Coordinates of C-alpha atoms in Angstrom, one line a residue:
Chain A
X1 CA 64.6 86.0 108.2
X2 CA 67.6 86.0 110.6
X3 CA 69.7 83.0 110.0
X4 CA 72.9 83.4 111.8
X5 CA 74.8 80.2 110.9
X6 CA 75.8 79.2 107.4
X7 CA 78.7 77.2 105.9
X8 CA 81.7 79.4 105.6
X9 CA 83.1 80.4 102.2
X10 CA 86.8 80.7 102.8
X11 CA 87.1 83.1 105.7
X12 CA 83.6 84.6 105.0
X13 CA 81.0 83.4 107.5
X14 CA 77.9 85.5 106.8
X15 CA 76.3 88.5 105.2
X16 CA 75.7 91.2 107.7
X17 CA 73.6 94.4 107.5
X18 CA 75.9 97.5 107.8
X19 CA 73.1 99.5 109.4
X20 CA 71.5 97.2 112.0
X21 CA 73.9 94.2 112.1
X22 CA 71.3 91.5 111.3
X23 CA 73.1 88.4 109.9
X24 CA 72.1 86.4 106.8
X25 CA 73.5 83.3 105.0
X26 CA 76.0 83.7 102.2
X27 CA 73.4 83.7 99.4
X28 CA 72.4 86.1 96.6
X29 CA 70.9 88.9 98.6
X30 CA 72.0 92.5 99.2
X31 CA 69.5 94.4 101.3
X32 CA 68.4 93.9 104.9
X33 CA 64.9 92.6 105.5
X34 CA 64.8 94.6 108.7
X35 CA 65.9 98.0 107.5
X36 CA 66.9 98.0 103.8
X37 CA 70.5 98.6 104.8
X38 CA 73.2 97.2 102.5
X39 CA 74.6 93.7 103.4
X40 CA 78.3 93.2 103.7
X41 CA 80.4 90.1 104.0
X42 CA 81.4 89.3 107.6
X43 CA 84.7 87.3 108.0
X44 CA 86.5 85.4 110.6
X45 CA 90.0 86.1 109.3
X46 CA 92.5 83.6 110.5
X47 CA 96.2 84.4 110.4
X48 CA 97.9 85.1 107.1
X49 CA 101.6 85.9 106.6
X50 CA 103.4 88.1 104.1
X51 CA 105.2 85.0 102.9
X52 CA 102.0 83.2 102.2
X53 CA 100.7 86.1 100.2
X54 CA 104.0 86.6 98.3
X55 CA 104.0 82.9 97.3
X56 CA 100.5 83.3 95.7
X57 CA 99.7 84.0 92.1
X58 CA 100.5 87.3 90.4
X59 CA 96.9 88.3 90.5
X60 CA 94.4 89.4 93.1
X61 CA 94.0 85.8 94.0
X62 CA 97.1 86.1 96.1
X63 CA 94.7 87.6 98.7
X64 CA 92.2 84.9 98.3
X65 CA 92.1 84.0 102.0
X66 CA 90.8 87.5 102.7
X67 CA 88.0 87.4 100.1
X68 CA 84.6 85.7 100.0
X69 CA 85.6 82.9 97.6
X70 CA 85.9 79.2 97.7
X71 CA 89.6 78.4 97.9
X72 CA 91.3 77.7 94.6
X73 CA 89.9 80.6 92.5
X74 CA 93.2 80.8 90.6
X75 CA 92.6 77.4 89.0
X76 CA 89.0 78.2 87.8
X77 CA 88.3 80.0 84.5
X78 CA 88.5 83.8 85.0
X79 CA 90.4 86.8 83.9
X80 CA 93.2 86.8 86.5
X81 CA 92.7 90.4 87.4
X82 CA 94.8 92.6 89.6
X83 CA 98.4 92.9 90.7
X84 CA 98.6 95.9 88.5
X85 CA 101.6 98.3 88.5
X86 CA 102.2 100.8 91.3
X87 CA 104.1 103.5 89.4
X88 CA 106.5 105.9 91.1
X89 CA 105.3 109.2 89.5
X90 CA 108.5 111.4 89.8
X91 CA 107.7 113.6 86.9
X92 CA 104.2 114.3 88.0
X93 CA 105.5 114.9 91.5
X94 CA 107.9 117.5 90.2
X95 CA 105.2 119.1 88.1
X96 CA 103.0 119.5 91.1
X97 CA 105.7 120.3 93.6
X98 CA 105.1 117.4 95.9
X99 CA 107.5 114.9 97.4
X100 CA 106.6 111.3 96.9
X101 CA 103.8 110.3 94.5
X102 CA 102.6 107.0 93.2
X103 CA 100.0 106.0 90.6
X104 CA 98.2 102.7 91.1
X105 CA 97.5 102.0 87.5
X106 CA 94.5 99.7 87.2
X107 CA 94.2 100.3 83.5
X108 CA 96.5 97.3 83.4
X109 CA 93.7 94.9 84.2
X110 CA 92.4 92.5 81.6
X111 CA 89.6 94.7 80.4
X112 CA 91.5 97.9 81.4
X113 CA 89.7 98.9 84.5
X114 CA 89.5 98.0 88.2
X115 CA 86.1 96.5 87.6
X116 CA 87.8 93.2 86.7
X117 CA 88.6 92.8 90.4
X118 CA 85.0 93.1 91.6
X119 CA 83.7 91.0 88.8
X120 CA 86.2 88.3 89.6
X121 CA 84.8 87.9 93.1
X122 CA 81.2 88.2 91.9
X123 CA 81.9 85.5 89.2
X124 CA 83.2 83.1 91.8
X125 CA 80.0 83.5 93.8
X126 CA 77.8 83.3 90.7
X127 CA 79.4 80.0 90.0
X128 CA 79.1 78.9 93.6
X129 CA 75.4 79.8 93.7
X130 CA 74.7 78.1 90.4
X131 CA 73.8 81.1 88.3
X132 CA 74.0 80.4 84.5
X133 CA 73.8 84.1 83.6
X134 CA 75.7 87.0 85.0
X135 CA 74.4 90.5 84.6
X136 CA 75.1 94.1 85.6
X137 CA 74.0 97.7 85.5
X138 CA 77.0 99.6 84.3
X139 CA 78.5 103.0 83.3
X140 CA 80.8 101.1 80.9
X141 CA 83.8 99.7 82.6
X142 CA 81.8 97.1 84.5
X143 CA 80.0 96.2 81.3
X144 CA 83.4 95.3 79.7
X145 CA 84.4 93.3 82.7
X146 CA 81.2 91.3 83.0
X147 CA 80.9 90.5 79.2
X148 CA 84.6 89.4 79.1
X149 CA 84.4 87.3 82.3
X150 CA 81.2 85.7 81.1
X151 CA 82.9 84.7 77.9
X152 CA 85.9 83.3 79.7
X153 CA 83.8 81.4 82.3
X154 CA 81.3 80.1 79.8
X155 CA 78.4 81.9 81.4
X156 CA 75.8 83.9 79.6
X157 CA 76.0 87.7 80.2
X158 CA 73.3 90.4 80.1
X159 CA 74.7 93.9 80.5
X160 CA 72.6 97.0 80.9
X161 CA 74.1 100.5 80.1
X162 CA 72.9 104.0 79.5
X163 CA 72.5 104.4 75.7
X164 CA 74.6 107.7 75.7
X165 CA 77.7 105.8 76.8
X166 CA 81.1 106.6 75.1
X167 CA 81.2 104.6 71.8
X168 CA 84.4 103.0 73.0
X169 CA 82.7 101.4 75.9
X170 CA 79.8 100.0 73.7
X171 CA 82.3 98.4 71.3
X172 CA 84.5 97.0 74.1
X173 CA 81.4 95.3 75.7
X174 CA 79.6 94.1 72.5
X175 CA 82.8 92.5 71.2
X176 CA 82.7 89.8 73.8
X177 CA 79.2 88.6 72.8
X178 CA 76.5 88.4 75.3
X179 CA 73.4 90.5 75.4
X180 CA 74.0 94.3 75.6
X181 CA 70.9 96.3 76.6
X182 CA 71.2 100.1 76.0
X183 CA 68.7 102.1 78.0
X184 CA 67.4 105.5 77.1
X185 CA 68.1 107.0 80.6
X186 CA 71.0 107.7 82.9
X187 CA 72.9 105.3 85.1
X188 CA 70.5 105.7 88.0
X189 CA 67.6 104.8 85.7
X190 CA 69.5 101.7 84.5
X191 CA 70.4 100.7 88.1
X192 CA 66.8 101.0 89.1
X193 CA 65.6 98.9 86.2
X194 CA 68.2 96.2 87.0
X195 CA 67.0 96.1 90.6
X196 CA 63.5 95.2 89.3
X197 CA 64.8 92.7 86.7
X198 CA 67.0 91.1 89.4
X199 CA 63.9 90.5 91.5
X200 CA 62.2 88.5 88.8
X201 CA 65.1 86.7 87.0
X202 CA 67.4 84.0 88.3
X203 CA 70.5 85.9 87.2
X204 CA 73.6 86.8 89.1
X205 CA 73.6 90.6 88.9
X206 CA 77.1 91.3 90.0
X207 CA 76.3 94.7 91.4
X208 CA 72.8 94.0 92.7
X209 CA 72.2 90.6 94.3
X210 CA 75.9 89.6 94.2
X211 CA 76.9 93.1 95.4
X212 CA 78.1 92.1 98.9
X213 CA 80.7 89.8 97.3
X214 CA 81.5 92.0 94.3
X215 CA 82.3 95.0 96.5
X216 CA 84.9 93.1 98.4
X217 CA 87.0 92.7 95.2
X218 CA 87.9 96.4 95.5
X219 CA 89.8 95.7 98.7
X220 CA 92.5 94.2 96.6
X221 CA 93.4 97.6 95.3
X222 CA 94.3 98.6 98.9
X223 CA 96.1 95.3 99.6
X224 CA 98.3 95.7 96.6
X225 CA 99.2 99.3 97.3
X226 CA 100.3 98.3 100.8
X227 CA 102.3 95.2 99.6
X228 CA 103.8 97.0 96.6
X229 CA 105.0 99.9 98.9
X230 CA 107.0 97.2 100.7
X231 CA 104.3 96.2 103.3
X232 CA 103.5 99.6 104.6
X233 CA 100.7 102.1 104.3
X234 CA 101.0 105.4 102.4
X235 CA 100.2 108.8 104.1
X236 CA 97.3 109.5 101.6
X237 CA 95.2 108.0 98.9
X238 CA 93.1 109.9 96.3
X239 CA 90.3 107.7 95.0
X240 CA 87.6 108.5 92.5
X241 CA 84.0 108.4 93.9
X242 CA 81.1 107.1 91.9
X243 CA 79.1 104.9 94.2
X244 CA 81.6 105.5 96.9
X245 CA 82.4 101.8 97.2
X246 CA 86.1 101.7 96.1
X247 CA 87.1 104.4 98.5
X248 CA 85.5 102.6 101.5
X249 CA 87.1 99.3 100.5
X250 CA 90.6 100.7 100.2
X251 CA 90.1 101.9 103.8
X252 CA 88.8 98.5 104.8
X253 CA 91.8 96.8 103.2
X254 CA 94.3 99.0 105.1
X255 CA 92.5 98.3 108.4
X256 CA 92.5 94.6 107.8
X257 CA 96.2 94.6 107.0
X258 CA 96.9 96.4 110.2
X259 CA 94.6 94.0 112.2
X260 CA 96.4 91.0 110.6
X261 CA 99.8 92.5 111.5
X262 CA 100.8 92.6 107.9
X263 CA 101.6 96.3 108.1
X264 CA 102.4 98.7 110.9
X265 CA 99.6 100.9 112.0
X266 CA 100.2 104.2 110.3
X267 CA 97.9 107.1 110.1
X268 CA 96.6 107.7 106.5
X269 CA 94.1 110.1 105.0
X270 CA 91.7 109.1 102.2
X271 CA 90.6 111.7 99.8
X272 CA 87.6 111.5 97.3
X273 CA 87.5 112.9 93.8
X274 CA 84.4 113.7 91.8
X275 CA 83.5 115.6 88.7
X276 CA 81.5 118.8 89.5
X277 CA 78.8 117.7 87.1
X278 CA 78.1 114.7 89.4
X279 CA 79.4 115.6 92.8
X280 CA 76.7 114.7 95.4
X281 CA 79.3 113.2 97.8
X282 CA 81.6 116.2 97.5
X283 CA 78.7 118.6 98.0
X284 CA 77.6 116.8 101.2
X285 CA 81.2 116.7 102.5
X286 CA 81.9 120.4 101.8
X287 CA 78.6 121.5 103.3
X288 CA 79.0 119.4 106.4
X289 CA 76.0 117.2 105.6
X290 CA 75.6 113.5 106.4
X291 CA 72.8 113.1 103.9
X292 CA 73.6 112.8 100.2
X293 CA 71.2 114.7 98.0
X294 CA 70.9 112.8 94.7
X295 CA 71.7 114.8 91.5
X296 CA 71.2 114.4 87.8
X297 CA 74.6 113.8 86.4
X298 CA 76.1 116.0 83.6
X299 CA 79.8 115.3 83.1
X300 CA 82.2 113.8 80.6
X301 CA 83.4 111.5 83.5
X302 CA 80.6 109.0 82.7
X303 CA 82.2 106.2 84.7
X304 CA 81.7 108.3 87.8
X305 CA 78.2 109.6 86.8
X306 CA 76.2 108.0 89.6
X307 CA 73.8 110.7 90.9
X308 CA 72.4 108.6 93.7
X309 CA 75.5 106.9 95.3
X310 CA 74.4 104.3 97.8
X311 CA 77.8 104.0 99.5
X312 CA 78.1 107.8 99.7
X313 CA 77.4 108.0 103.4
X314 CA 80.0 105.4 104.1
X315 CA 82.5 107.2 101.9
X316 CA 81.8 110.4 103.9
X317 CA 82.4 108.5 107.1
X318 CA 85.8 107.2 106.0
X319 CA 87.0 110.5 104.7
X320 CA 86.0 112.3 107.9
X321 CA 87.5 109.6 110.1
X322 CA 90.8 109.6 108.3
X323 CA 91.0 113.5 108.1
X324 CA 90.9 113.4 104.3
X325 CA 88.7 115.6 102.1
X326 CA 86.5 115.3 99.0
X327 CA 86.6 117.8 96.2
X328 CA 85.3 118.1 92.7
X329 CA 86.6 119.4 89.4
X330 CA 85.1 120.7 86.2
X331 CA 85.2 118.8 82.9
X332 CA 87.9 121.1 81.6
X333 CA 90.0 120.3 84.6
X334 CA 89.3 116.6 84.0
X335 CA 90.8 116.9 80.5
X336 CA 93.8 118.8 81.9
X337 CA 94.2 116.0 84.5
X338 CA 94.3 113.3 81.8
X339 CA 96.8 115.2 79.8
X340 CA 99.0 116.1 82.7
X341 CA 99.3 112.4 83.7
X342 CA 99.9 111.3 80.1
X343 CA 102.5 114.0 79.5
X344 CA 104.4 113.4 82.8
X345 CA 104.2 109.7 83.3
X346 CA 103.1 108.1 80.0
X347 CA 99.9 106.9 81.5
X348 CA 96.7 107.5 79.6
X349 CA 93.9 107.5 82.1
X350 CA 90.2 107.5 81.3
X351 CA 88.2 110.4 82.6
X352 CA 88.0 109.0 86.1
X353 CA 91.8 109.1 86.3
X354 CA 91.7 112.7 85.0
X355 CA 89.2 113.5 87.8
X356 CA 91.7 112.1 90.4
X357 CA 94.7 113.9 89.1
X358 CA 92.8 117.2 88.7
X359 CA 91.3 116.9 92.2
X360 CA 94.7 116.1 93.7
X361 CA 96.0 119.3 92.1
X362 CA 93.1 121.3 93.3
X363 CA 93.5 120.0 96.9
X364 CA 97.2 120.9 96.7
X365 CA 96.4 124.4 95.5
X366 CA 93.8 124.9 98.2
X367 CA 96.2 123.7 100.9
X368 CA 93.9 120.8 101.8
X369 CA 96.4 118.0 101.3
X370 CA 100.0 118.0 102.5
X371 CA 102.5 118.2 99.6
X372 CA 104.9 116.3 101.8
X373 CA 102.5 113.4 102.3
X374 CA 103.4 110.2 100.4
X375 CA 100.4 110.0 98.2
X376 CA 98.9 107.3 96.0
X377 CA 96.6 108.3 93.1
X378 CA 94.2 105.6 91.9
X379 CA 93.8 105.4 88.2
X380 CA 90.9 103.1 87.7
X381 CA 90.6 102.9 83.9
X382 CA 92.2 103.3 80.5
X383 CA 92.1 106.4 78.3
X384 CA 91.5 104.4 75.2
X385 CA 87.9 103.9 76.4
X386 CA 87.1 107.6 76.6
X387 CA 88.9 109.0 73.6
X388 CA 86.0 111.5 73.1
X389 CA 87.2 113.4 76.1
X390 CA 90.5 114.4 74.6
X391 CA 90.2 113.9 70.9
X392 CA 89.3 117.5 70.1
X393 CA 92.6 118.7 71.7
X394 CA 94.8 115.8 70.7
X395 CA 95.7 116.2 67.1
X396 CA 98.8 115.7 64.9
X397 CA 101.3 118.5 65.5
X398 CA 101.5 118.9 61.7
X399 CA 100.0 117.3 58.6
X400 CA 102.4 117.5 55.6
X401 CA 103.1 115.8 52.3
X402 CA 105.9 113.2 52.2
X403 CA 108.5 115.9 51.4
X404 CA 111.7 116.3 53.3
X405 CA 111.8 120.0 52.7
X406 CA 108.3 120.5 53.9
X407 CA 109.1 118.5 57.0
X408 CA 112.1 120.6 57.8
X409 CA 110.2 123.8 57.2
X410 CA 107.3 122.9 59.3
X411 CA 109.3 121.2 62.1
X412 CA 111.5 124.3 62.5
X413 CA 108.3 126.2 63.3
X414 CA 107.3 124.0 66.2
X415 CA 110.8 123.6 67.8
X416 CA 111.9 127.1 68.6
Chain B
X1 CA 43.5 108.6 94.3
X2 CA 44.2 105.0 93.6
X3 CA 47.8 104.1 92.8
X4 CA 49.6 100.8 92.0
X5 CA 52.5 100.1 94.2
X6 CA 55.3 97.7 93.3
X7 CA 56.5 95.9 96.3
X8 CA 60.2 94.8 96.6
X9 CA 61.0 91.2 97.4
X10 CA 62.0 92.2 100.9
X11 CA 58.5 93.4 101.7
X12 CA 56.5 90.7 100.1
X13 CA 56.3 88.8 103.3
X14 CA 53.7 91.5 104.2
X15 CA 51.7 91.1 100.9
X16 CA 51.6 87.3 100.9
X17 CA 54.1 87.4 98.0
X18 CA 52.1 89.7 95.8
X19 CA 54.4 92.0 93.8
X20 CA 52.0 94.8 93.0
X21 CA 49.2 96.1 95.1
X22 CA 46.9 99.1 95.0
X23 CA 46.6 101.8 97.6
X24 CA 44.8 105.1 98.0
X25 CA 46.0 108.6 98.8
X26 CA 46.5 112.1 97.6
X27 CA 50.2 112.1 98.6
X28 CA 52.9 109.5 99.0
X29 CA 52.5 109.7 102.7
X30 CA 48.8 109.0 102.4
X31 CA 49.5 106.0 100.1
X32 CA 52.0 104.6 102.6
X33 CA 49.4 105.0 105.4
X34 CA 46.8 103.2 103.2
X35 CA 49.3 100.5 102.5
X36 CA 50.0 100.1 106.2
X37 CA 46.3 99.8 106.9
X38 CA 46.1 96.9 104.5
X39 CA 49.4 95.3 105.5
X40 CA 50.1 96.2 109.1
X41 CA 53.8 97.1 109.7
X42 CA 54.9 97.6 106.2
X43 CA 55.2 101.4 106.5
X44 CA 57.7 101.0 109.4
X45 CA 59.9 99.1 107.1
X46 CA 60.0 102.0 104.6
X47 CA 60.1 104.8 107.1
X48 CA 62.5 105.4 110.0
X49 CA 61.7 106.2 113.6
X50 CA 61.3 109.9 112.7
X51 CA 58.8 109.0 109.9
X52 CA 61.3 109.9 107.1
X53 CA 62.1 107.6 104.2
X54 CA 64.9 105.3 105.2
X55 CA 68.3 106.1 103.9
X56 CA 68.6 103.0 101.8
X57 CA 65.1 103.0 100.2
X58 CA 64.4 104.6 96.9
X59 CA 60.8 105.4 96.1
X60 CA 59.7 106.3 92.6
X61 CA 56.5 107.9 91.5
X62 CA 55.9 107.4 87.7
X63 CA 59.7 106.7 87.3
X64 CA 60.8 109.8 89.2
X65 CA 62.8 109.5 92.4
X66 CA 60.7 111.2 95.0
X67 CA 63.7 113.0 96.4
X68 CA 63.6 115.0 93.2
X69 CA 59.9 115.6 93.8
X70 CA 58.4 116.5 97.2
X71 CA 59.4 113.5 99.1
X72 CA 56.6 112.1 101.2
X73 CA 54.5 115.1 100.2
X74 CA 54.7 114.2 96.5
X75 CA 51.2 114.4 95.1
X76 CA 49.8 111.1 93.7
X77 CA 47.6 111.3 90.6
X78 CA 44.9 108.8 89.8
X79 CA 46.5 105.7 88.3
X80 CA 50.0 106.6 89.4
X81 CA 52.6 103.9 89.5
X82 CA 54.8 103.8 92.6
X83 CA 57.9 101.6 93.1
X84 CA 59.7 100.9 96.3
X85 CA 63.2 99.7 95.7
X86 CA 66.2 99.1 97.9
X87 CA 69.1 101.4 97.1
X88 CA 72.0 99.6 95.4
X89 CA 75.3 101.2 94.6
X90 CA 76.5 100.7 91.1
X91 CA 79.6 101.2 89.0

């Protein structure tokens, strides 16, 4: 099957195999019939100006012309994800001894993670292709985003998650209605089951048969960083790595902005962050391998617990090409990272954000990232979803009776 | 040994649309050879030019990823169930 022409969807003209380049129509498929390689959206990007983007909605749809969606997405039912804050992190910079630091805080999305972006693009394509049910395999954040988007769009949702997920992520999925299937297995088991279910059901699996569209939603993180910096690229970005997709799409966004003349060409380095308990991409990077050896995840950073990351090889390519690095941190360091960000910037990140902060600190300590480099840390989710990670060490300073004297006595002990 | 092999949509053009077929072999390599004898060309879709499993194919024997077992040398017991599945990144 090698159809090369298909009606364009916005600026998207085809699906194209990343490995062998075979082109396919813009339908619900994700793997190349020739070589099993992943399919990616191919564009013919016209010209777009800063002014056009700036006059768009305060959501990711301001970049609609660079995404595989039918024009007019802003007017259709959806969660209006994106255009989250880029926070100048001066306190954290001081604490770490670095010059200019930013946090792209995607916990500000409608369901409190960057997954609202990818789901938004997948939802548009589910609608376009006539699916009545949207589905996903998820480590939690995506589950929230799919269930909520389904509710808003009036589509059925079926969400598959590992049964050992954080309680917070179960509640924040189930509350939106839809079908929530908890699987006794890890994420890779869930993903595999969903691949088989997707082959037999006429459902739009956002991260299986709609994956080529879905993945493009992550580009908007990169677009926003560049626009919010005043239409320029940073020196460095530190991204969490689960499947590896986000990291590669931030790079793609930067390159597209350069190609479109929206920002000056400026060298940047992209760094990847993993939890040691699930660090196949970090292990491959640090041992100089091109092949990712799958692992069985064991970490509190469950949103990053993908032991068999299909975009891992591409993440390695990006990091090596941009002279970045990938490192991993222990669960204790993840908790320290969460607390450090919370205590310096008032941003409560989920475990993935803790992984990023802790990895950045580790890279600094090891001299693998320049403290003078203007750096953007990606916080992809909200700490309220992973309370388990910090609750043991986040307790009231004191518990007292409603007595003024007792308060004075106890308080004087803690302020010395 | 006789095993049942689940065929992904992508490869069903080789099996006339059949989703599950049986094949013989003591190892995964043997099973793939047996499969190729029945459906000429199918093995080349799963293996690369060097005869290794393609990067974006996952093969499971009784629910275990063969990369955690012995890869193509993974022994196949009588009645084993094998799944060939395109790799999909998640999140």
